[in-house]
Tab-separated table of C-alpha atoms in Angstrom:
chain	number	residue	atom	x	y	z
A	181	MET	CA	0.107	-0.063	0.173
A	182	THR	CA	1.278	3.458	-0.784
A	183	VAL	CA	0.044	6.433	0.676
A	184	ASP	CA	1.154	9.983	-0.615
A	185	ASP	CA	-0.661	12.819	-1.832
A	186	GLU	CA	1.658	13.359	-4.502
A	187	LYS	CA	0.217	11.815	-8.177
A	188	VAL	CA	4.130	12.036	-9.175
A	189	ASP	CA	5.061	9.995	-6.394
A	190	GLN	CA	2.661	7.519	-6.302
A	191	MET	CA	2.994	6.594	-10.157
A	192	LEU	CA	7.047	6.394	-9.379
A	193	TYR	CA	6.121	3.888	-6.346
A	194	ARG	CA	4.118	2.089	-8.562
A	195	ARG	CA	6.352	1.673	-11.611
A	196	ILE	CA	9.333	0.669	-8.839
A	197	LEU	CA	7.170	-1.830	-6.981
A	198	GLU	CA	5.634	-3.273	-10.286
A	199	ARG	CA	8.831	-3.547	-12.201
A	200	SER	CA	10.842	-5.466	-8.842
A	201	ASP	CA	8.706	-8.420	-9.206
A	202	LEU	CA	8.646	-8.602	-5.166
A	203	VAL	CA	4.972	-7.567	-5.235
A	204	ASP	CA	1.495	-9.076	-6.119
A	205	ARG	CA	-0.127	-5.806	-6.305
A	206	VAL	CA	0.022	-2.411	-5.472
A	207	ILE	CA	-2.912	-0.270	-3.443
A	208	GLY	CA	-2.665	3.521	-3.743
A	209	PHE	CA	-4.082	6.289	-1.783
A	210	ARG	CA	-3.780	9.879	-2.241
A	211	MET	CA	-5.498	10.865	1.082
A	212	ALA	CA	-4.837	9.165	4.416
A	213	GLN	CA	-8.342	8.955	5.420
A	214	ASP	CA	-8.901	7.274	2.330
A	215	ALA	CA	-6.511	4.395	2.839
A	216	LEU	CA	-7.675	4.250	6.690
A	217	ALA	CA	-10.959	3.717	5.353
A	218	TYR	CA	-9.639	0.701	3.455
A	219	LEU	CA	-7.949	-0.776	6.577
A	220	ARG	CA	-11.487	-0.360	8.223
A	221	LEU	CA	-12.926	-3.167	5.777
A	222	ALA	CA	-13.214	-6.586	7.159
A	223	ASP	CA	-13.048	-8.293	3.690
A	224	ARG	CA	-10.093	-6.461	2.272
A	225	ASP	CA	-6.765	-7.957	1.038
A	226	PRO	CA	-4.083	-8.252	3.621
A	227	VAL	CA	-1.441	-5.358	3.642
A	228	ASP	CA	1.971	-6.597	4.063
A	229	VAL	CA	3.801	-3.095	3.439
A	230	ILE	CA	2.937	0.581	3.995
A	231	LEU	CA	4.965	2.971	2.254
A	232	LEU	CA	3.476	6.098	4.186
A	233	ASP	CA	4.402	10.184	3.377
A	234	VAL	CA	4.755	11.902	6.526
A	235	ASN	CA	3.677	15.595	4.978
A	236	MET	CA	0.056	15.167	3.884
A	237	PRO	CA	-2.841	17.758	3.797
A	238	GLN	CA	-5.709	16.969	5.927
A	239	MET	CA	-4.402	13.886	7.859
A	240	ASN	CA	-0.395	13.534	7.814
A	241	GLY	CA	1.369	10.058	8.323
A	242	PHE	CA	1.788	10.465	12.210
A	243	GLU	CA	-1.976	11.150	12.641
A	244	PHE	CA	-2.715	8.180	10.275
A	245	LEU	CA	-0.669	5.860	12.095
A	246	GLU	CA	-2.296	7.238	15.540
A	247	HIS	CA	-5.930	6.578	14.214
A	248	ALA	CA	-4.867	3.108	12.670
A	249	VAL	CA	-3.398	1.799	16.000
A	250	ALA	CA	-6.335	3.581	17.981
A	251	GLU	CA	-9.107	1.746	15.558
A	252	LEU	CA	-7.716	-0.995	14.222
A	253	GLY	CA	-5.367	-2.290	17.248
A	254	ASP	CA	-1.925	-4.431	16.938
A	255	ASP	CA	-3.131	-6.014	13.655
A	256	PHE	CA	-3.736	-2.957	11.280
A	257	VAL	CA	-0.837	-4.119	9.324
A	258	ASN	CA	0.682	-7.536	8.955
A	259	GLY	CA	3.809	-6.444	7.854
A	260	VAL	CA	6.523	-3.320	7.674
A	261	VAL	CA	5.275	0.369	7.761
A	262	ILE	CA	8.240	2.520	6.233
A	263	MET	CA	7.852	6.344	6.382
A	264	LEU	CA	8.908	8.323	3.694
A	265	THR	CA	9.723	12.216	3.748
A	266	THR	CA	11.635	14.980	2.152
A	267	SER	CA	11.871	16.847	5.569
A	268	LEU	CA	14.961	17.531	6.969
A	269	ASN	CA	14.275	17.886	10.713
A	270	PRO	CA	15.473	15.051	12.374
A	271	GLU	CA	12.303	15.256	14.916
A	272	ASP	CA	10.263	14.152	12.340
A	273	ARG	CA	12.490	10.841	11.465
A	274	ALA	CA	12.488	10.264	15.442
A	275	ARG	CA	8.911	10.817	15.929
A	276	ALA	CA	8.347	8.392	13.021
A	277	LEU	CA	10.509	6.034	14.624
A	278	GLN	CA	8.716	5.940	18.215
A	279	PHE	CA	5.688	4.053	16.492
A	280	ASP	CA	6.931	0.596	16.668
A	281	VAL	CA	5.211	-0.658	13.596
A	282	VAL	CA	7.424	1.980	11.635
A	283	ARG	CA	10.516	0.270	10.743
A	284	ASP	CA	12.124	3.198	8.898
A	285	CYS	CA	12.233	6.213	8.007
A	286	LEU	CA	13.730	7.109	4.775
A	287	ASP	CA	13.928	10.070	2.506
A	288	LYS	CA	12.141	10.357	-0.724
A	289	PRO	CA	11.733	9.357	-3.252
A	290	LEU	CA	11.857	5.908	-2.915
A	291	ARG	CA	14.276	4.453	-4.708
A	292	ARG	CA	14.717	0.424	-6.045
A	293	GLU	CA	17.348	-0.359	-3.583
A	294	ASN	CA	15.460	0.543	-1.008
A	295	LEU	CA	13.252	-2.450	-1.770
A	296	SER	CA	15.414	-5.039	-0.966
A	297	ALA	CA	15.934	-3.568	2.570
A	298	ILE	CA	11.939	-3.659	2.411
A	299	ALA	CA	11.853	-7.217	1.582
A	300	GLU	CA	14.740	-8.198	4.387
A	301	MET	CA	12.178	-6.922	6.609
A	302	LEU	CA	9.225	-8.695	5.893
A	303	LYS	CA	11.296	-11.789	6.163
A	304	GLN	CA	11.668	-10.880	10.084
A	305	GLY	CA	7.952	-10.512	10.449
A	306	PRO	CA	5.613	-7.746	11.709
A	307	THR	CA	6.162	-5.747	14.995
A	308	THR	CA	3.425	-4.547	16.868
A	309	SER	CA	1.846	-1.102	16.342
A	310	THR	CA	1.460	0.891	19.228
A	311	THR	CA	3.786	3.503	20.313
A	312	LYS	CA	6.420	3.534	22.732
């Protein structure tokens, strides 16, 4: 799952992910609220990776995580959350990593070489999604 308000970034992520042969399906959302609504669906496909933009309008990545954990509990994602940012503020990275479910905070844009590290994280299994 990709959650990023930037249309160009969404297209880039989809292209990188589909060409990697590491994924079966990419689900993209430009608004965090829409991604949260999808995660609330009882009959949705499982989500093993969420690539989550930090800075988005209406609901940012941190607010998305807070809502997902509060509403859906520890099982809102059965894998890995990677936050993506253009921020140079080290406090944003520190805040992202305060969420147990967040496995890394990467600079945007996502690059193909990031995928092998994400695949390794998936092999290690999910973490819990409560905040510290």
